Amino acid sequence: MAPSVAEIVPVTIDSDTSVDDVTLLKKHSLDKSSVVSAELKMGDGPLFPLYYPHFDNTEKFPPTEIFEHVDAGSRADPAKPHLLANATTEDLTPYIGTEIKGVQISQLNQEGLDELALYAAERKVLVFRDQDFKDLGPDRQVEIAKHFGPIQLHPTLGNVKGYREFHVVYHDGQHSRFEEYGGSNRLSKIQWHPDVTYEKQPPCTTFFFSLEQPSNTGGDTLFASQVEAYNRLSPGFQQRLEGLRAVHSAVHQADFSRKRNGPVRREPVETSHPVVRKHPVTGEKALFVNPGFTRYIEGYKQEESDSLLKFLFDHIARGADFQIRATYKPNTVVVGDNRVTVHPATNDFPSKVRRHAVRPTPQGEIPIPA
Ligand SMILES: [Fe+2]
């Protein structure tokens, strides 16, 4: 039985409220600017309390600065000897997803990490089993993730106290992130998105590691290949899209957090990105629009923009033949290339079950227009 949070340490909740902690806040009547400690009265606590989502409304980040990105995958040996010499791999589908056993990410040298970036770009998503990653400690986890780029500091969602580089995904009987973020009056909570595409330099090779997962089944992450979504379009349609740019916005996310007295650590940005981007290493073209953050096509009348985006969003969501379900077992780490994939979480497990996962999110290049 897991020790309760109260048995481990009084959990500090910093003036929060957010996607994950609305109920908790209501319970403790936290003031917007206060910093308080509280014991969680929710029975067994999380197995990894260090990574409990942390919100501090006084935390502020400066605007994200532009940096030069050299992709780790560009340095990789295409044969991937440092990554795959002792590995067994199984492709989950032809277009996307490979499950890997026999490799310990924590043991990879620089060349191995470069090859991991290339392999993730080629296969879109890598599901590593039997990893020691969650037990490495935050310093080492951040060090590994930084190999791929500077880590994005999330402007609104829960991070880890003392480690702003982590975005925490947390759900238990008292915190239903699905209902709080997506609303309760919906048939489905599925929302396809890559992470934080409003950034001028959106994420590249991203890590998602599970700390606690519904036992047996549930809580998978769906992924779709934005490369294959693009490839399915007819040549004339592809050509038409290639000149276009779309605006991705952080405003909705910030408004959502403000409404719940949550943090807005950085003022929300809106960024123009190409509708079709080219991967800097593989050269593959990929759709780069998503219903999570893409708001409109530049230069189009609203109805034109709405209609085109709806078509593309539906096309991606319907593409069951270029999607996977990444399943989680204890010690699974999922590595995805955020430039060429979209994903949603699935809300198919009992509401009382805890799901706790962490994501360090390295940022990549300014998207290259196709
Ligand atoms: Fe996500």
Coordinates of C-alpha atoms and ligand atoms in Angstrom, one line a residue:
M1 CA 0.0 0.0 0.0
A2 CA 1.3 3.4 -0.9
P3 CA 2.0 5.7 2.0
S4 CA -0.4 8.6 2.3
V5 CA 0.9 12.0 1.3
A6 CA 0.4 13.2 4.9
E7 CA 2.6 10.4 6.1
I8 CA 5.4 11.5 3.8
V9 CA 5.4 15.2 4.0
P10 CA 2.8 18.0 4.3
V11 CA 2.3 18.9 0.7
T12 CA 2.8 22.5 -0.1
I13 CA 0.2 23.9 -2.4
D14 CA 1.2 27.3 -3.7
S15 CA -1.7 29.6 -4.4
D16 CA -2.9 27.2 -7.0
T17 CA -5.9 26.2 -8.9
S18 CA -5.6 24.8 -12.3
V19 CA -6.6 22.2 -14.6
D20 CA -5.7 19.6 -12.1
D21 CA -6.5 21.1 -8.8
V22 CA -9.8 23.0 -8.8
T23 CA -11.4 20.6 -6.3
L24 CA -8.4 20.7 -4.0
L25 CA -8.4 24.5 -4.0
K26 CA -12.1 24.7 -3.3
K27 CA -11.6 22.4 -0.4
H28 CA -8.9 24.4 1.2
S29 CA -10.3 27.9 0.1
L30 CA -6.9 29.0 -1.0
D31 CA -6.4 32.6 -1.7
K32 CA -5.1 33.6 -5.1
S33 CA -1.8 34.9 -3.8
S34 CA -1.2 32.9 -0.8
V35 CA 1.2 30.1 -0.2
V36 CA 0.0 27.5 2.2
S37 CA 0.7 23.9 3.3
A38 CA -2.1 21.4 3.6
E39 CA -2.4 17.8 4.2
L40 CA -4.3 16.0 1.5
K41 CA -7.1 14.0 2.9
M42 CA -7.5 11.6 0.0
G43 CA -6.4 8.3 1.4
D44 CA -3.4 6.8 -0.2
G45 CA -1.2 9.5 -1.6
P46 CA 0.8 9.5 -4.8
L47 CA 3.8 7.1 -4.9
F48 CA 6.0 9.9 -6.1
P49 CA 5.0 13.0 -4.1
L50 CA 8.0 14.9 -5.3
Y51 CA 6.2 15.2 -8.6
Y52 CA 2.9 16.3 -7.3
P53 CA 1.7 19.2 -9.4
H54 CA 2.9 22.5 -8.0
F55 CA 1.3 25.9 -8.6
D56 CA 2.7 29.2 -7.5
N57 CA 0.9 32.3 -8.7
T58 CA 3.9 34.4 -7.9
E59 CA 6.1 32.5 -10.3
K60 CA 6.8 34.5 -13.4
F61 CA 8.8 33.7 -16.5
P62 CA 10.2 36.2 -19.1
P63 CA 9.2 35.8 -22.7
T64 CA 10.8 32.8 -24.4
E65 CA 13.9 33.8 -26.2
I66 CA 14.8 32.6 -29.7
F67 CA 17.8 30.2 -29.8
E68 CA 19.6 28.4 -32.5
H69 CA 18.5 24.7 -32.6
V70 CA 20.8 22.0 -34.0
D71 CA 18.7 18.8 -33.9
A72 CA 20.3 15.9 -32.1
G73 CA 19.1 13.6 -34.8
S74 CA 21.2 15.4 -37.4
R75 CA 24.3 14.1 -35.7
A76 CA 23.1 10.5 -35.6
D77 CA 24.5 7.5 -37.3
P78 CA 21.6 6.2 -39.4
A79 CA 22.4 2.6 -38.4
K80 CA 21.9 3.6 -34.8
P81 CA 24.5 1.2 -33.3
H82 CA 24.6 2.9 -29.9
L83 CA 20.9 2.8 -29.5
L84 CA 19.9 -0.5 -31.0
A85 CA 22.9 -2.9 -30.7
N86 CA 21.2 -4.9 -27.9
A87 CA 17.6 -3.9 -28.5
T88 CA 14.6 -5.7 -29.7
T89 CA 12.1 -3.5 -31.6
E90 CA 8.6 -4.1 -32.8
D91 CA 6.8 -1.7 -35.1
L92 CA 3.3 -1.1 -33.7
T93 CA 1.9 0.0 -37.1
P94 CA 3.5 0.7 -40.5
Y95 CA 3.4 4.5 -40.2
I96 CA 3.9 5.3 -36.6
G97 CA 5.1 3.7 -33.4
T98 CA 7.8 1.3 -32.3
E99 CA 8.1 -0.6 -29.1
I100 CA 11.7 -1.0 -27.8
K101 CA 13.1 -3.4 -25.2
G102 CA 16.6 -4.1 -24.1
V103 CA 17.7 -0.4 -24.0
Q104 CA 18.1 1.7 -20.9
I105 CA 17.7 5.4 -21.9
S106 CA 19.6 6.4 -18.8
Q107 CA 22.7 4.4 -20.0
L108 CA 22.8 5.9 -23.5
N109 CA 25.9 8.0 -24.3
Q110 CA 25.7 11.2 -26.4
E111 CA 25.7 9.2 -29.6
G112 CA 22.9 7.0 -28.4
L113 CA 20.8 9.9 -27.5
D114 CA 21.4 11.4 -30.9
E115 CA 20.3 8.2 -32.5
L116 CA 17.2 8.1 -30.2
A117 CA 16.2 11.5 -31.7
L118 CA 16.6 10.3 -35.2
Y119 CA 14.7 7.1 -34.5
A120 CA 11.9 9.1 -32.9
A121 CA 11.7 11.3 -35.9
E122 CA 11.6 8.3 -38.3
R123 CA 9.0 6.3 -36.3
K124 CA 7.2 9.3 -34.8
V125 CA 6.7 7.6 -31.4
L126 CA 9.0 5.2 -29.4
V127 CA 7.6 3.2 -26.5
F128 CA 10.5 2.1 -24.2
R129 CA 9.7 -0.6 -21.7
D130 CA 11.4 -1.5 -18.4
Q131 CA 13.1 1.8 -17.9
D132 CA 14.7 3.1 -14.7
F133 CA 13.9 6.6 -15.8
K134 CA 11.3 7.5 -13.2
D135 CA 13.8 6.6 -10.4
L136 CA 16.7 8.7 -11.8
G137 CA 15.7 11.8 -9.9
P138 CA 14.8 15.1 -11.4
D139 CA 18.3 16.4 -12.0
R140 CA 19.3 13.5 -14.2
Q141 CA 15.9 13.4 -15.9
V142 CA 16.3 17.0 -16.9
E143 CA 19.9 16.5 -17.9
I144 CA 18.9 13.8 -20.4
A145 CA 16.0 15.8 -21.8
K146 CA 18.2 18.8 -22.3
H147 CA 20.3 16.9 -24.7
F148 CA 17.5 17.6 -27.3
G149 CA 17.0 21.2 -26.6
P150 CA 16.2 23.8 -23.9
I151 CA 13.3 22.7 -21.8
Q152 CA 10.0 24.6 -22.2
L153 CA 8.8 26.1 -19.0
H154 CA 5.0 25.7 -19.0
P155 CA 3.1 29.0 -18.4
T156 CA 0.1 27.6 -16.7
L157 CA 0.0 23.9 -15.9
G158 CA 1.4 22.1 -12.9
N159 CA 5.2 21.9 -12.6
V160 CA 7.4 20.4 -9.9
K161 CA 8.5 22.4 -6.9
G162 CA 12.1 23.4 -7.6
Y163 CA 12.0 21.9 -11.1
R164 CA 10.1 24.2 -13.4
E165 CA 11.2 22.0 -16.4
F166 CA 8.5 19.4 -15.7
H167 CA 4.9 19.5 -16.7
V168 CA 2.9 17.2 -14.5
V169 CA -0.2 15.3 -15.6
Y170 CA -2.2 14.3 -12.6
H171 CA -5.6 12.7 -12.1
D172 CA -7.2 11.0 -9.1
G173 CA -10.6 10.7 -7.5
Q174 CA -10.6 14.4 -6.5
H175 CA -8.9 15.9 -9.5
S176 CA -10.6 15.1 -12.9
R177 CA -8.4 17.0 -15.3
F178 CA -10.5 15.8 -18.2
E179 CA -13.7 17.4 -16.9
E180 CA -12.0 20.5 -15.6
Y181 CA -10.2 21.2 -18.8
G182 CA -12.6 19.9 -21.4
G183 CA -15.9 20.5 -19.6
S184 CA -18.2 17.8 -18.2
N185 CA -21.0 18.1 -20.8
R186 CA -19.1 16.5 -23.7
L187 CA -19.4 13.1 -25.4
S188 CA -15.7 12.8 -25.6
K189 CA -12.7 14.4 -23.9
I190 CA -10.4 13.6 -26.8
Q191 CA -8.6 16.6 -28.1
W192 CA -5.8 16.1 -30.6
H193 CA -2.8 18.4 -30.1
P194 CA 1.0 18.5 -30.1
D195 CA 2.3 20.2 -27.0
V196 CA 2.5 24.0 -26.8
T197 CA 2.6 24.8 -30.5
Y198 CA 2.0 28.4 -29.7
E199 CA 5.7 28.6 -28.8
K200 CA 7.9 30.3 -31.5
Q201 CA 10.1 27.2 -31.3
P202 CA 7.7 24.4 -30.4
P203 CA 8.9 21.1 -28.9
C204 CA 10.9 18.5 -30.7
T205 CA 11.9 15.2 -29.1
T206 CA 9.7 15.0 -26.0
F207 CA 9.6 12.5 -23.1
F208 CA 6.6 11.3 -21.2
F209 CA 7.2 9.0 -18.3
S210 CA 4.5 7.4 -16.2
L211 CA 4.8 7.3 -12.4
E212 CA 1.4 5.7 -11.6
Q213 CA -1.0 4.3 -14.1
P214 CA -4.4 2.6 -13.9
S215 CA -3.7 -1.1 -13.3
N216 CA -4.2 -3.5 -16.1
T217 CA -5.6 -1.1 -18.7
G218 CA -6.7 2.4 -19.4
G219 CA -5.1 5.9 -19.7
D220 CA -3.3 5.2 -23.0
T221 CA -2.1 8.0 -25.2
L222 CA -3.2 8.1 -28.8
F223 CA -0.8 9.4 -31.3
A224 CA -1.3 10.2 -35.0
S225 CA 1.3 10.7 -37.7
Q226 CA 1.1 14.2 -39.1
V227 CA 3.4 13.1 -41.9
E228 CA 1.0 10.4 -43.1
A229 CA -1.9 12.8 -42.6
Y230 CA -0.2 15.1 -45.1
N231 CA 0.8 12.3 -47.4
R232 CA -2.9 11.1 -47.7
L233 CA -3.9 14.4 -49.3
S234 CA -4.0 14.8 -53.1
P235 CA -1.0 16.6 -54.7
G236 CA -3.2 19.6 -55.6
F237 CA -4.4 20.0 -52.1
Q238 CA -1.0 19.5 -50.7
Q239 CA 0.3 22.3 -52.9
R240 CA -2.5 24.6 -51.8
L241 CA -1.7 24.1 -48.2
E242 CA 2.0 24.6 -48.5
G243 CA 1.8 28.4 -48.9
L244 CA -0.4 28.9 -45.9
R245 CA 0.4 29.9 -42.4
A246 CA -1.8 29.6 -39.3
V247 CA -1.9 31.3 -35.9
H248 CA -1.4 29.2 -32.8
S249 CA -2.6 30.7 -29.5
A250 CA -1.8 30.4 -25.8
V251 CA -4.6 32.8 -24.9
H252 CA -7.2 30.1 -24.2
Q253 CA -4.9 28.2 -21.9
A254 CA -4.0 31.4 -20.0
D255 CA -7.7 32.5 -19.7
F256 CA -8.6 29.1 -18.5
S257 CA -6.0 29.3 -15.8
R258 CA -6.8 32.8 -14.8
K259 CA -10.5 31.9 -14.5
R260 CA -9.6 29.4 -11.9
N261 CA -7.2 31.7 -10.0
G262 CA -4.3 29.7 -11.4
P263 CA -0.9 30.9 -12.5
V264 CA 0.0 32.6 -15.7
R265 CA 3.7 32.5 -15.5
R266 CA 4.3 34.0 -18.9
E267 CA 2.1 36.3 -20.9
P268 CA 0.3 34.3 -23.5
V269 CA 1.7 34.5 -27.1
E270 CA 0.1 34.0 -30.5
T271 CA 2.5 32.7 -33.2
S272 CA 2.3 32.2 -36.9
H273 CA 3.5 28.8 -38.1
P274 CA 3.4 27.1 -41.6
V275 CA 0.4 24.8 -42.1
V276 CA 2.9 22.3 -43.5
R277 CA 6.3 22.0 -42.0
K278 CA 9.4 20.1 -43.0
H279 CA 11.3 18.0 -40.5
P280 CA 14.9 19.3 -40.1
V281 CA 16.5 15.9 -40.2
T282 CA 14.2 13.5 -42.2
G283 CA 13.0 16.2 -44.6
E284 CA 9.5 14.7 -44.3
K285 CA 6.6 17.1 -44.7
A286 CA 3.9 17.1 -42.0
L287 CA 0.7 18.9 -41.3
F288 CA 1.2 21.4 -38.5
V289 CA -2.3 22.4 -37.4
N290 CA -4.3 21.1 -34.4
P291 CA -7.6 21.8 -32.6
G292 CA -5.8 22.4 -29.3
F293 CA -4.0 25.6 -30.3
T294 CA -4.5 26.5 -34.0
R295 CA -7.0 29.3 -34.3
Y296 CA -7.1 30.6 -37.9
I297 CA -5.4 30.6 -41.3
E298 CA -3.8 33.9 -42.0
G299 CA -5.3 35.8 -44.9
Y300 CA -8.5 33.8 -45.1
K301 CA -12.0 35.0 -44.3
Q302 CA -13.3 33.4 -41.1
E303 CA -15.6 31.0 -42.8
E304 CA -12.9 29.9 -45.2
S305 CA -10.4 29.4 -42.3
D306 CA -13.0 27.6 -40.1
S307 CA -14.0 25.3 -42.9
L308 CA -10.4 24.4 -43.9
L309 CA -9.2 23.8 -40.3
K310 CA -12.3 21.7 -39.6
F311 CA -11.6 19.5 -42.6
L312 CA -8.0 19.0 -41.5
F313 CA -8.8 18.4 -37.9
D314 CA -11.5 15.8 -38.9
H315 CA -9.0 14.2 -41.3
I316 CA -6.4 13.8 -38.6
A317 CA -8.9 12.5 -36.0
R318 CA -10.4 10.0 -38.4
G319 CA -7.1 8.6 -39.4
A320 CA -7.2 5.4 -37.4
D321 CA -4.9 3.8 -40.0
F322 CA -2.1 6.2 -39.1
Q323 CA -2.6 6.3 -35.4
I324 CA -1.4 4.2 -32.4
R325 CA -2.4 3.8 -28.8
A326 CA 0.7 4.0 -26.6
T327 CA 0.1 1.8 -23.6
Y328 CA 1.7 2.2 -20.3
K329 CA 3.2 -0.5 -18.1
P330 CA 5.2 0.2 -14.9
N331 CA 8.5 1.8 -16.1
T332 CA 7.3 2.8 -19.6
V333 CA 8.8 5.9 -21.2
V334 CA 7.2 7.3 -24.3
V335 CA 9.4 9.4 -26.6
G336 CA 7.6 11.3 -29.4
D337 CA 8.6 13.8 -32.0
N338 CA 6.2 16.6 -31.3
R339 CA 6.8 18.1 -34.7
V340 CA 5.3 15.3 -36.6
T341 CA 2.6 13.9 -34.3
V342 CA -0.5 14.9 -32.4
H343 CA -1.9 13.1 -29.4
P344 CA -4.7 13.2 -26.8
A345 CA -4.9 11.4 -23.4
T346 CA -7.8 9.0 -23.0
N347 CA -10.3 9.2 -20.2
D348 CA -11.3 5.5 -20.1
F349 CA -10.4 4.6 -16.6
P350 CA -12.4 4.8 -13.4
S351 CA -12.5 8.4 -12.1
K352 CA -11.1 7.4 -8.7
V353 CA -7.9 5.9 -10.2
R354 CA -4.7 7.8 -10.0
R355 CA -2.8 8.6 -13.1
H356 CA 0.4 10.5 -12.6
A357 CA 2.9 11.2 -15.3
V358 CA 5.6 13.8 -16.0
R359 CA 6.8 15.4 -19.2
P360 CA 10.0 17.3 -19.8
T361 CA 9.6 19.1 -23.1
P362 CA 12.7 20.2 -25.1
Q363 CA 12.1 22.9 -27.7
G364 CA 13.2 22.6 -31.3
E365 CA 13.7 24.8 -34.3
I366 CA 11.4 27.5 -35.7
P367 CA 9.2 25.4 -37.9
I368 CA 10.6 25.1 -41.4
P369 CA 7.9 25.8 -44.1
A370 CA 7.5 23.0 -46.6
Ligands
FE1 FE -0.1 16.8 -24.6

